[in-house]
mmCIF file of C-alpha atoms in Angstrom:
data_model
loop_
_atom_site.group_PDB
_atom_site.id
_atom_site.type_symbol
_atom_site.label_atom_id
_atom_site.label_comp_id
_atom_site.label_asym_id
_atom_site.label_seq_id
_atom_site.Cartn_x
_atom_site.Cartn_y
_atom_site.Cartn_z
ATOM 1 C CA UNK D 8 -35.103 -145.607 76.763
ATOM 2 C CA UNK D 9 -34.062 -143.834 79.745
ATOM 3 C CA UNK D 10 -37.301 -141.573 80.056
ATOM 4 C CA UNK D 11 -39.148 -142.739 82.663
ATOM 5 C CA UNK D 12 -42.564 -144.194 82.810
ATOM 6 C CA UNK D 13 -44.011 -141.567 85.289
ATOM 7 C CA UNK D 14 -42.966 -138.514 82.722
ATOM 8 C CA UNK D 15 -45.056 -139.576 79.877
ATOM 9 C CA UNK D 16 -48.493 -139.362 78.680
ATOM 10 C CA UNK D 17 -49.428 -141.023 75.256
ATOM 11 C CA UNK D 18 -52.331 -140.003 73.210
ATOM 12 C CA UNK D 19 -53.327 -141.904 70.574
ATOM 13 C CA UNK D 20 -56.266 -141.794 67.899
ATOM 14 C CA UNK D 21 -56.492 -140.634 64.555
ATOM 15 C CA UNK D 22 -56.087 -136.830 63.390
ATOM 16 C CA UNK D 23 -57.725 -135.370 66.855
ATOM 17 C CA UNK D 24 -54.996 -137.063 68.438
ATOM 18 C CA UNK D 25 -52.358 -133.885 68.736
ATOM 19 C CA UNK D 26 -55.374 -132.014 69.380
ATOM 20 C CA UNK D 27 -55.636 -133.702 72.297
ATOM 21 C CA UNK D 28 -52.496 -133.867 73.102
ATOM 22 C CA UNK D 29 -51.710 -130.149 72.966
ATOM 23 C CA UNK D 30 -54.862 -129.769 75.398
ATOM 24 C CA UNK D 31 -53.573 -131.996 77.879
ATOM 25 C CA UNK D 32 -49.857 -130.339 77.175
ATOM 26 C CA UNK D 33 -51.892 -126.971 78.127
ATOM 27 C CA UNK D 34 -53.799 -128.493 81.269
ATOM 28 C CA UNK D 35 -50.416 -129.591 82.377
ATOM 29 C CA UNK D 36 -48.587 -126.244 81.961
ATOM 30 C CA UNK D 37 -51.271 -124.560 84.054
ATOM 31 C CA UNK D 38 -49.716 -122.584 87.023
ATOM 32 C CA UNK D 39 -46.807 -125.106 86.530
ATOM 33 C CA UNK D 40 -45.332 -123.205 83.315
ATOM 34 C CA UNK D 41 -42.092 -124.870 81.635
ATOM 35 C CA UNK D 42 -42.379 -128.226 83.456
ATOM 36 C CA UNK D 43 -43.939 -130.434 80.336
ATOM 37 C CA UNK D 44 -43.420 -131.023 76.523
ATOM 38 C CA UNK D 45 -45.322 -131.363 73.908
ATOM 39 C CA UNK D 46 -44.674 -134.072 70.864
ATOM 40 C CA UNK D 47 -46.769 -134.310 68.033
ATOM 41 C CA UNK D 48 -46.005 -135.553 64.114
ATOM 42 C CA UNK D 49 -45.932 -131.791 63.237
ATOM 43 C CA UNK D 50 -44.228 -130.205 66.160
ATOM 44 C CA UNK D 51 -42.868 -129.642 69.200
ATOM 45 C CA UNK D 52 -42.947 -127.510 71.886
ATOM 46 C CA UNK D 53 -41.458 -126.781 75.277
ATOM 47 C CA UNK D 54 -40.589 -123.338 77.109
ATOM 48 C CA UNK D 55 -42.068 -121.483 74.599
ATOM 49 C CA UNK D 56 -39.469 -122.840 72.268
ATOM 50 C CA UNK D 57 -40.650 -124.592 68.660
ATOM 51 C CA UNK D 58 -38.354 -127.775 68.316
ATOM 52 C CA UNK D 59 -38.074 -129.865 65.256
ATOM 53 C CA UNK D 60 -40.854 -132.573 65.432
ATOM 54 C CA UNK D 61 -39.129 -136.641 65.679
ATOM 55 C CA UNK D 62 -38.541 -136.883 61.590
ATOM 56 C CA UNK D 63 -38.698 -139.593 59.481
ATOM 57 C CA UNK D 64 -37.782 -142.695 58.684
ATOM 58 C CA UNK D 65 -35.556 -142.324 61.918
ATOM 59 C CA UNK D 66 -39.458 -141.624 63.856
ATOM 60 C CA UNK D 67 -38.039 -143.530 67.031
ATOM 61 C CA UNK D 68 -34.505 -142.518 67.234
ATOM 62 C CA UNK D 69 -34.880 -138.981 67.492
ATOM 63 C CA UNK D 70 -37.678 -139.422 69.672
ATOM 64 C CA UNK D 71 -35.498 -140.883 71.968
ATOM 65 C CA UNK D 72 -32.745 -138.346 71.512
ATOM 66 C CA UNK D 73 -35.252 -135.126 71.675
ATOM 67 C CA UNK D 74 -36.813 -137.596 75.439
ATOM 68 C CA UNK D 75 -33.032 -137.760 76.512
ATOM 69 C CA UNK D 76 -32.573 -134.165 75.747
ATOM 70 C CA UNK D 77 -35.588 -132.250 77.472
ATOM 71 C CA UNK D 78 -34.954 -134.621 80.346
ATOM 72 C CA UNK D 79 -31.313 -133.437 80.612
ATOM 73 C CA UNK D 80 -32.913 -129.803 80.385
ATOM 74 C CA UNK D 81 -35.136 -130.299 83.331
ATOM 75 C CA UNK D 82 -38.217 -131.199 81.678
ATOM 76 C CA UNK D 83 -40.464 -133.431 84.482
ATOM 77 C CA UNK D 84 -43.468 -134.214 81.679
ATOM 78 C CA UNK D 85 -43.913 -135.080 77.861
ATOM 79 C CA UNK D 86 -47.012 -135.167 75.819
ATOM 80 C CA UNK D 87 -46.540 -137.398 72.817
ATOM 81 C CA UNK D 88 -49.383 -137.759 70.179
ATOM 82 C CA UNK D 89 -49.448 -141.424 68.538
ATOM 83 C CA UNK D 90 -50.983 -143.285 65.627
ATOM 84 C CA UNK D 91 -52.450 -146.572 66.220
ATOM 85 C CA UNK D 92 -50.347 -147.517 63.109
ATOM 86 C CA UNK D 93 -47.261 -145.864 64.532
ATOM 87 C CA UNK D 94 -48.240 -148.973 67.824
ATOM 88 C CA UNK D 95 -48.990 -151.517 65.184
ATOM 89 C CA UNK D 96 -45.487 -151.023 62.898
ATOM 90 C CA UNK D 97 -43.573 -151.282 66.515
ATOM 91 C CA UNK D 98 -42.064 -147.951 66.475
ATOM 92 C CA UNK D 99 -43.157 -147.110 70.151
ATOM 93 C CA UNK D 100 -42.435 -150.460 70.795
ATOM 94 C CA UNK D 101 -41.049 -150.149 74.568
ATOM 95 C CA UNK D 102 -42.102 -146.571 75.123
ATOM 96 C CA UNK D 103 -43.836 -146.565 78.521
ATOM 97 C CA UNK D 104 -45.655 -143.544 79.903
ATOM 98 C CA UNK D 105 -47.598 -143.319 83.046
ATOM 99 C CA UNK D 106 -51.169 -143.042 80.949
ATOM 100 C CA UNK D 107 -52.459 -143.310 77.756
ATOM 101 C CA UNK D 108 -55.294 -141.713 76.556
ATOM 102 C CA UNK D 109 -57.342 -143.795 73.797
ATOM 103 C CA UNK D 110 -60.132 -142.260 71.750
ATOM 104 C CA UNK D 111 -61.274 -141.700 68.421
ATOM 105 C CA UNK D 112 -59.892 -145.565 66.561
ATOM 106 C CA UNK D 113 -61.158 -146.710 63.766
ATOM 107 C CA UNK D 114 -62.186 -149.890 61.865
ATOM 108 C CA UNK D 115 -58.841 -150.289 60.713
ATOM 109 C CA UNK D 116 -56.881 -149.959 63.939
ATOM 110 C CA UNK D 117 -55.112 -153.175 65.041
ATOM 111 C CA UNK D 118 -56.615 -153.392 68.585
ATOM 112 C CA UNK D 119 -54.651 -156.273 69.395
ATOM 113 C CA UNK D 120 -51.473 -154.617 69.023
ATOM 114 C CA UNK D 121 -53.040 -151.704 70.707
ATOM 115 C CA UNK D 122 -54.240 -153.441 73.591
ATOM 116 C CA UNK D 123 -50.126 -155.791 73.998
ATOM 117 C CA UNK D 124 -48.391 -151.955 73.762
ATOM 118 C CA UNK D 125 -51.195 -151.096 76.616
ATOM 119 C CA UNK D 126 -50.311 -154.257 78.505
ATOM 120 C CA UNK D 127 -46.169 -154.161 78.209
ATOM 121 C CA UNK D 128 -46.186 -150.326 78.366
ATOM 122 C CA UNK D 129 -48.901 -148.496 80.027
ATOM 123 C CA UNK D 130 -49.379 -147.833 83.870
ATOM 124 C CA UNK D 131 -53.171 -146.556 83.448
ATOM 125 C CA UNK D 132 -55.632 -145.879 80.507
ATOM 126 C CA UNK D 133 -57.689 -143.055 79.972
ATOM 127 C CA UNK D 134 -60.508 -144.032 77.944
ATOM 128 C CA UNK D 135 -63.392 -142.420 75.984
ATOM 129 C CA UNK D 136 -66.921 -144.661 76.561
ATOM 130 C CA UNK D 137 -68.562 -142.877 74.034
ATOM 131 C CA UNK D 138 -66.176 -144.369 71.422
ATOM 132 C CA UNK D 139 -67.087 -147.907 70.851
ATOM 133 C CA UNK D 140 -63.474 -149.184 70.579
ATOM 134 C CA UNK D 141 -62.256 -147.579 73.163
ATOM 135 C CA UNK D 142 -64.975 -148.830 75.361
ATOM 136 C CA UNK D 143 -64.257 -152.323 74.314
ATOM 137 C CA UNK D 144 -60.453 -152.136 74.479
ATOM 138 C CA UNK D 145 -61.106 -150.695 77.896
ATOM 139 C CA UNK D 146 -62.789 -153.615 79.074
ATOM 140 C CA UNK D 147 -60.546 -156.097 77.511
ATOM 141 C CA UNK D 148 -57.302 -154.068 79.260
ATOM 142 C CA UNK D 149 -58.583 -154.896 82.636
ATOM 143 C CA UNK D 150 -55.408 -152.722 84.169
ATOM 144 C CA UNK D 151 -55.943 -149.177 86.353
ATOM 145 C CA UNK D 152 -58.714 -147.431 84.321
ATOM 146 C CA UNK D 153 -59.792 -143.307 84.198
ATOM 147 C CA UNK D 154 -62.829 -143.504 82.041
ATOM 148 C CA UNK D 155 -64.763 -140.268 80.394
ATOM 149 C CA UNK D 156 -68.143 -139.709 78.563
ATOM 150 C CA UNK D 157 -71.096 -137.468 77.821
ATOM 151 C CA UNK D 158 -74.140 -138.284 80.297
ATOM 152 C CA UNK D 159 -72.812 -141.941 80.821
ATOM 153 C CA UNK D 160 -73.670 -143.059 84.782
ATOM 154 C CA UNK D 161 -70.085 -145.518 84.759
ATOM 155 C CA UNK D 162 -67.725 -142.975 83.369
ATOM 156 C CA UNK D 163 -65.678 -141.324 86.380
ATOM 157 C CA UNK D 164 -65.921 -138.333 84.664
ATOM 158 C CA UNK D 165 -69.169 -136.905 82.498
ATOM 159 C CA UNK D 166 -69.892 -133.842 80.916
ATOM 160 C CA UNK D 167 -73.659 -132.661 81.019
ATOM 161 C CA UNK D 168 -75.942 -129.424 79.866
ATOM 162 C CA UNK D 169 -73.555 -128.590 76.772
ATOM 163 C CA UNK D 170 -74.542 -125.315 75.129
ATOM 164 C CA UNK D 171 -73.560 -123.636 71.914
ATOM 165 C CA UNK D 172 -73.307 -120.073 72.299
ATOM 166 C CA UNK D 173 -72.460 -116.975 69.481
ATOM 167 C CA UNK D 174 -68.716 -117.663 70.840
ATOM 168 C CA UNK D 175 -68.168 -120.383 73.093
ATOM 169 C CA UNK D 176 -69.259 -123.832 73.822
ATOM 170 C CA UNK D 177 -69.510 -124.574 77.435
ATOM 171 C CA UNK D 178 -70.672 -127.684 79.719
ATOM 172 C CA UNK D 179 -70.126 -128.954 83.393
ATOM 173 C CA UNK D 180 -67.694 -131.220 84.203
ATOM 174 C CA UNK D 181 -68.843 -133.808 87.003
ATOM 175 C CA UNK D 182 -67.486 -136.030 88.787
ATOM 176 C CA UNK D 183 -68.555 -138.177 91.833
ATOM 177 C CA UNK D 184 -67.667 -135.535 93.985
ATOM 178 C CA UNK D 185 -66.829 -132.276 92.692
ATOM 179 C CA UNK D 186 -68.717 -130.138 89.802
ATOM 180 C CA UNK D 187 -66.802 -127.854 87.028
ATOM 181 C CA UNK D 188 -67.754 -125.313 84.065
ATOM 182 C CA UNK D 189 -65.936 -125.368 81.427
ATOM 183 C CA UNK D 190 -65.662 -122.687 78.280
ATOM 184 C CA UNK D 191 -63.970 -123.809 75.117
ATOM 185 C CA UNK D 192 -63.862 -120.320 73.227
ATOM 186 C CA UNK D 193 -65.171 -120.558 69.357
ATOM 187 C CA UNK D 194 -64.228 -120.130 66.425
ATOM 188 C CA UNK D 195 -61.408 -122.699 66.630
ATOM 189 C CA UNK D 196 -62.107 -124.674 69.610
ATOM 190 C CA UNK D 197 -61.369 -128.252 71.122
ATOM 191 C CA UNK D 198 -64.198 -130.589 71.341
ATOM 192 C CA UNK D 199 -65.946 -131.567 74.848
ATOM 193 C CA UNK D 200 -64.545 -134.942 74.162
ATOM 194 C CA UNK D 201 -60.820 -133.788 74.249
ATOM 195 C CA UNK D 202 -61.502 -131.189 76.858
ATOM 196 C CA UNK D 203 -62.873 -134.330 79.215
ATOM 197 C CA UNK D 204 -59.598 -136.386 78.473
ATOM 198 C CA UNK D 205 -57.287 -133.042 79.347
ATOM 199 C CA UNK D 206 -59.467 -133.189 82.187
ATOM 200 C CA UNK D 207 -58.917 -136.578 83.632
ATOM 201 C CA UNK D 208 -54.582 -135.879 82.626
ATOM 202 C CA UNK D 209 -55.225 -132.810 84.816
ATOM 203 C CA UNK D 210 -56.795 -135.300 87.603
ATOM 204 C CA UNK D 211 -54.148 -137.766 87.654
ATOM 205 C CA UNK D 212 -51.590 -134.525 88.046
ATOM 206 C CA UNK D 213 -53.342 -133.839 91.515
ATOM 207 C CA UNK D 214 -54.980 -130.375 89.961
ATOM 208 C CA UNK D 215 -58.746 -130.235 91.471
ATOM 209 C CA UNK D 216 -61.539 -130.273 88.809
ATOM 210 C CA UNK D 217 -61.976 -126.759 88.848
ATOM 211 C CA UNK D 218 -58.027 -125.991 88.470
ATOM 212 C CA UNK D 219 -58.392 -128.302 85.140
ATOM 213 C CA UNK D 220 -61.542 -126.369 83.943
ATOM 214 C CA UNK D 221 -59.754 -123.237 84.388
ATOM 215 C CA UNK D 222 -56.982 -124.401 82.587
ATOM 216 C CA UNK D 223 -58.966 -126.079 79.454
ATOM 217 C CA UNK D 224 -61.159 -122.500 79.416
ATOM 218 C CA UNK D 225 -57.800 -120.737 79.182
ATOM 219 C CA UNK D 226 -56.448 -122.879 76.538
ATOM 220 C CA UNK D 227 -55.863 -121.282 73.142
ATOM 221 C CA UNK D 228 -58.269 -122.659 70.083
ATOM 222 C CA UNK D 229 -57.274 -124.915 67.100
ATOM 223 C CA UNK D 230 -59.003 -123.782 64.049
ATOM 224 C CA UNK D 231 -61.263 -126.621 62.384
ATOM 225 C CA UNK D 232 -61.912 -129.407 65.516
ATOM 226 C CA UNK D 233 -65.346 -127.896 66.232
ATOM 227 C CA UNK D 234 -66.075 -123.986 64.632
ATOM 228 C CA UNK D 235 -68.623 -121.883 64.488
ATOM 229 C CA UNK D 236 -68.392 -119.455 61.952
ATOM 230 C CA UNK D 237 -71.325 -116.800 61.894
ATOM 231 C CA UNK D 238 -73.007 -116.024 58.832
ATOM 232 C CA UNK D 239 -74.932 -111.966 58.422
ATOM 233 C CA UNK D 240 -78.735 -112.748 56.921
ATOM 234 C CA UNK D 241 -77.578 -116.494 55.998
ATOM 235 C CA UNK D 242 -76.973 -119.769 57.895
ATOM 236 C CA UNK D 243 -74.622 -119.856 60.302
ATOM 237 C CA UNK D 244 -72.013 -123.253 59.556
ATOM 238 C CA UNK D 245 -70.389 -125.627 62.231
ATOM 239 C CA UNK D 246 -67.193 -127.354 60.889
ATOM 240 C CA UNK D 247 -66.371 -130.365 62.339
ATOM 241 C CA UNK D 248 -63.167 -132.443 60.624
ATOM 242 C CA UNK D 249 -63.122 -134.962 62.974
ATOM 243 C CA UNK D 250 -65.875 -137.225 62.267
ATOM 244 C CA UNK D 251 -66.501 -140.389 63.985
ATOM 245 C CA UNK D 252 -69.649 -141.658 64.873
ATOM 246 C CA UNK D 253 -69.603 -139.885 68.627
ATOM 247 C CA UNK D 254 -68.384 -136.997 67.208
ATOM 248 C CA UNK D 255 -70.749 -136.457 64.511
ATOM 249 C CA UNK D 256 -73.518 -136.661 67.120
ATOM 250 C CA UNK D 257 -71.916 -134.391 68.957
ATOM 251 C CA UNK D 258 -71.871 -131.702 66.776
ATOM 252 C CA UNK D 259 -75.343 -132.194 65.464
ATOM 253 C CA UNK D 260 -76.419 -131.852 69.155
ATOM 254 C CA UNK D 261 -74.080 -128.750 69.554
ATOM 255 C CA UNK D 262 -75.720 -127.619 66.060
ATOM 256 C CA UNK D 263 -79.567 -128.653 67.482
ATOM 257 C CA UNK D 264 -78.838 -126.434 70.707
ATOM 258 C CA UNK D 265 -77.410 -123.566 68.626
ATOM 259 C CA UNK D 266 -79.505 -123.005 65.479
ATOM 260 C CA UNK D 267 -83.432 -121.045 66.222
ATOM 261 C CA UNK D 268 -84.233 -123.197 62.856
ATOM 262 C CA UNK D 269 -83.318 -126.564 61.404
ATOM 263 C CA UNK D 270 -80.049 -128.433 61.283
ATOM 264 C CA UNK D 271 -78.720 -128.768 57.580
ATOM 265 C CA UNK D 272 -75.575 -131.200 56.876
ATOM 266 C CA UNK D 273 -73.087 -132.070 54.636
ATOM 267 C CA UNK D 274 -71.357 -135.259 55.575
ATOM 268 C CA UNK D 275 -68.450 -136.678 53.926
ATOM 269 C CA UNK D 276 -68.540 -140.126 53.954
ATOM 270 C CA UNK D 277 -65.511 -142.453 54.701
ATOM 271 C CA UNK D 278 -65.030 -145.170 52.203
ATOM 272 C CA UNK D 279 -67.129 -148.795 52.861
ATOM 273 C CA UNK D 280 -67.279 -150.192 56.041
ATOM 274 C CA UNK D 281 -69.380 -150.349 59.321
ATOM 275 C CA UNK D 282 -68.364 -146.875 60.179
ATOM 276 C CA UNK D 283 -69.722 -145.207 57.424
ATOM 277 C CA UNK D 284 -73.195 -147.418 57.704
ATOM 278 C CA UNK D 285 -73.049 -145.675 61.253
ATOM 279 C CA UNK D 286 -72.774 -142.329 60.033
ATOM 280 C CA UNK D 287 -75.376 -142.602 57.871
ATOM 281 C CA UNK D 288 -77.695 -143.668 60.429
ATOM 282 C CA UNK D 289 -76.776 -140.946 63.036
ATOM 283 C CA UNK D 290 -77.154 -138.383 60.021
ATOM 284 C CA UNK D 291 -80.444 -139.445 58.456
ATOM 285 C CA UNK D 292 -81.565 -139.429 62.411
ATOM 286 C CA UNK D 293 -79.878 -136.094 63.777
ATOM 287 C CA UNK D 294 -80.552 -133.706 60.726
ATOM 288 C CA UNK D 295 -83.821 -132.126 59.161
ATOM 289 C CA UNK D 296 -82.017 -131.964 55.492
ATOM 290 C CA UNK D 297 -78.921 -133.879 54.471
ATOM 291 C CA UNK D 298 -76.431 -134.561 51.751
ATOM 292 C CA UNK D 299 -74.237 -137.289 52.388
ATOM 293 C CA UNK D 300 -71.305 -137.471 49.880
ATOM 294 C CA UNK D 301 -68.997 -140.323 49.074
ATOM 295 C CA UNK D 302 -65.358 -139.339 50.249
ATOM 296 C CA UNK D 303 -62.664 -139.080 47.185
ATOM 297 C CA UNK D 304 -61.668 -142.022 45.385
ATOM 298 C CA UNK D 305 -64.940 -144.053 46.489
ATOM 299 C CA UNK D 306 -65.946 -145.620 43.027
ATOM 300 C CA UNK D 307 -70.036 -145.309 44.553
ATOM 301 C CA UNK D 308 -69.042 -141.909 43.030
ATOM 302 C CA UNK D 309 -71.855 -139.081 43.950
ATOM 303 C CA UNK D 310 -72.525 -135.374 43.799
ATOM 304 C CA UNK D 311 -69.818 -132.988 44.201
ATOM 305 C CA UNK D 312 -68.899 -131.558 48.046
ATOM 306 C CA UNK D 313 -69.544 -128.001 46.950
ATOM 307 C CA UNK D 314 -72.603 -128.635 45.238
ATOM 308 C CA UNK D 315 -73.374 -130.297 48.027
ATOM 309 C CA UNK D 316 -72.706 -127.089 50.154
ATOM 310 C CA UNK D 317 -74.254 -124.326 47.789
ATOM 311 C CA UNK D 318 -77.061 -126.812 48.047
ATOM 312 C CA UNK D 319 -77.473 -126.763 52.004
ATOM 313 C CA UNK D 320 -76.911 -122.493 51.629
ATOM 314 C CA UNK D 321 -79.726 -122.320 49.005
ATOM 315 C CA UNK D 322 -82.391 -124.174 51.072
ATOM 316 C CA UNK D 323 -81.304 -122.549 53.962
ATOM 317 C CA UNK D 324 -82.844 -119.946 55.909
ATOM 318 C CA UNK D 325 -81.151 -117.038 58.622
ATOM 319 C CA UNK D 326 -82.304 -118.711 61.259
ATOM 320 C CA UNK D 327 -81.038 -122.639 60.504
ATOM 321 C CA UNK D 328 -77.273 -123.841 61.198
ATOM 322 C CA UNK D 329 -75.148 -126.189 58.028
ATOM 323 C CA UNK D 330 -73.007 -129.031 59.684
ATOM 324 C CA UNK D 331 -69.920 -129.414 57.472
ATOM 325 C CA UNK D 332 -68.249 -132.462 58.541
ATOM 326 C CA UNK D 333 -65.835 -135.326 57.910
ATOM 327 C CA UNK D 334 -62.915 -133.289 55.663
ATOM 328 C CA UNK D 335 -60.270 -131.535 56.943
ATOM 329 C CA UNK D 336 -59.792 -129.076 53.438
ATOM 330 C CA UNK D 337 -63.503 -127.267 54.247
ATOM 331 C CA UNK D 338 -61.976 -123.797 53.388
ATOM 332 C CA UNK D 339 -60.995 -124.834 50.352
ATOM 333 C CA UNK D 340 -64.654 -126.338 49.365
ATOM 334 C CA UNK D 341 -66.140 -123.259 51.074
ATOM 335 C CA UNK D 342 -64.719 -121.301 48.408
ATOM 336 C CA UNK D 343 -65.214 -122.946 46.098
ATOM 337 C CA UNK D 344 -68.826 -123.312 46.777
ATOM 338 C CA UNK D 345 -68.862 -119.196 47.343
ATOM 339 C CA UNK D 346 -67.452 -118.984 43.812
ATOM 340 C CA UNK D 347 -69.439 -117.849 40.892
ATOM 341 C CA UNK D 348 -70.824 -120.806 38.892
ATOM 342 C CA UNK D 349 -69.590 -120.795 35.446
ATOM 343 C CA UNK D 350 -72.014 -120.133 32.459
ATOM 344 C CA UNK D 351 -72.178 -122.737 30.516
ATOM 345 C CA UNK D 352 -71.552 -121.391 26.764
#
């Protein structure tokens, strides 16, 4: 490939990944407007232009070709979301970039071929220590290393005193030497977890800690990642699609800070695995009342997701908060759980 390894940044992780991505695309365009791209499996974007994302089967090939072209335009940075599996399959096989930012794996993702494309490919890694794989890979790597966390003394960059207000969510950012608040407006925000990695892109840019913050608090919202949705004279509910272990205990804390009453949840579980023995821990731990629901096609069967959810709104009160997490379709269960129940004849 001709694109150079100082004009990319790689983000890879599961479905938060083009989150991500599109923060640190945002961070990046701060003050600096029409200098970087934006890649993701569902789009791309670059002077305010939407461009056809890389299609498939021909993923790599016109990903190079839309590279070659932006560079030829006078694009200076790219922001390319990636799949662990898109690493493991060898499709960005040779693509170097100046960081990658690693969060949010799963039991399933082939470190090993993670941490060779990190090795052959990657100048520095940004790195999530709240995610357990990402810590690990992290300290396996042993190259150049930006690290983030929540309250974590090692991390180079930590965010403390989150709050969960009516419409925002806000926290300092804090590193060894400077101190930054950040607002990520609700309904539709990013997490704190993605705002710390746009953060640390935002660092290695040479933008000061409170140029990033500004930047992330200016950032427009993505529907779903972490939303608040008032409620009038009925629980307010915190969607949360993303769920990983970190993540669920982050929005159970955001939910804790938020709610005047208890902390209701409806958790759908991933199928088998260590992961979803996690969850189950963190939820059984973090909430007053829970209904944890085998995710489709899990033969452990269980009770239906908006049972589960008319459930949570019956026992709840004005004052309490419902954690819907782990699906990415919760408007459709909503719904279907606000829909009349049929009589049965």
């Amino acid at each position: 490939m001709i694109w150079m390894s100082d004009n990319l940044y790689c983000i890879i992780g599961g479905v938060e990944a083009d989150c991500t991505a599109r923060l640190i695309w945002c961070v990046l365009e701060h003050g600096r407007p029409g200098e970087a791209a934006l890649v993701t499996r569902t789009e791309c974007l670059w002077r305010g232009q939407r461009l056809p994302a890389p299609a498939w089967p021909s993923w790599r090939e016109t990903l190079e070709q839309r590279l070659r072209a932006l560079a030829a335009q006078g694009c200076r940075r790219a922001v390319l979301a990636l799949s662990p599996s898109q690493i493991a399959a060898g499709w960005a096989r040779g693509l170097r970039c100046r960081a990658a930012v690693v969060g949010g794996l799963q039991e399933h993702d082939n470190t090993d071929a993670l941490k060779s494309y990190l090795t052959g490919c990657c100048r520095l890694l940004v790195a999530n220590l709240d995610d357990s794989r990402a810590r690990t890979l992290a300290a396996q790597w042993g190259g150049p290393l930006l690290t983030y966390a929540e309250k974590r003394g090692e991390a180079d960059l930590n965010a403390r005193y989150l709050r969960l207000g009516r419409d925002r969510l806000t926290f300092e950012a804090v590193t060894d030497t400077a101190i930054a608040r950040v607002t990520l407006p609700l309904p539709g925000s990013y997490d704190f977890y993605m705002a710390l990695a746009a953060l640390c892109c935002g660092l290695l840019e040479g933008c000061t800690l409170r140029e990033g913050a500004a930047a992330v608090s200016a950032a427009p919202g993505v529907p779903g990642v972490l939303e608040l949705r008032r409620r009038t004279n009925a629980p307010d509910e915190l969607v949360q699609t993303v769920c990983t272990g970190p993540r669920l205990e982050a929005a159970l804390l955001a939910a804790r800070r938020a709610a005047g009453g208890r902390v209701l949840l409806v958790l759908a579980l991933p199928p088998g695995g260590a992961e979803r023995g996690r969850l189950r821990r963190i939820a059984l731990q973090g909430a007053d009342w829970c209904a944890l629901i085998p995710a489709a096609g899990d033969r452990t069967g269980g009770p239906d997701l908006a049972a589960a959810v008319r459930a949570a709104r019956y026992r709840g009160e004005p004052e309490d908060i419902i954690v819907l997490a782990g699906r990415a379709d919760w408007d459709r269960l909503l719904a279907e759980a606000s829909a009349p129940i049929p009589a049965e004849r």
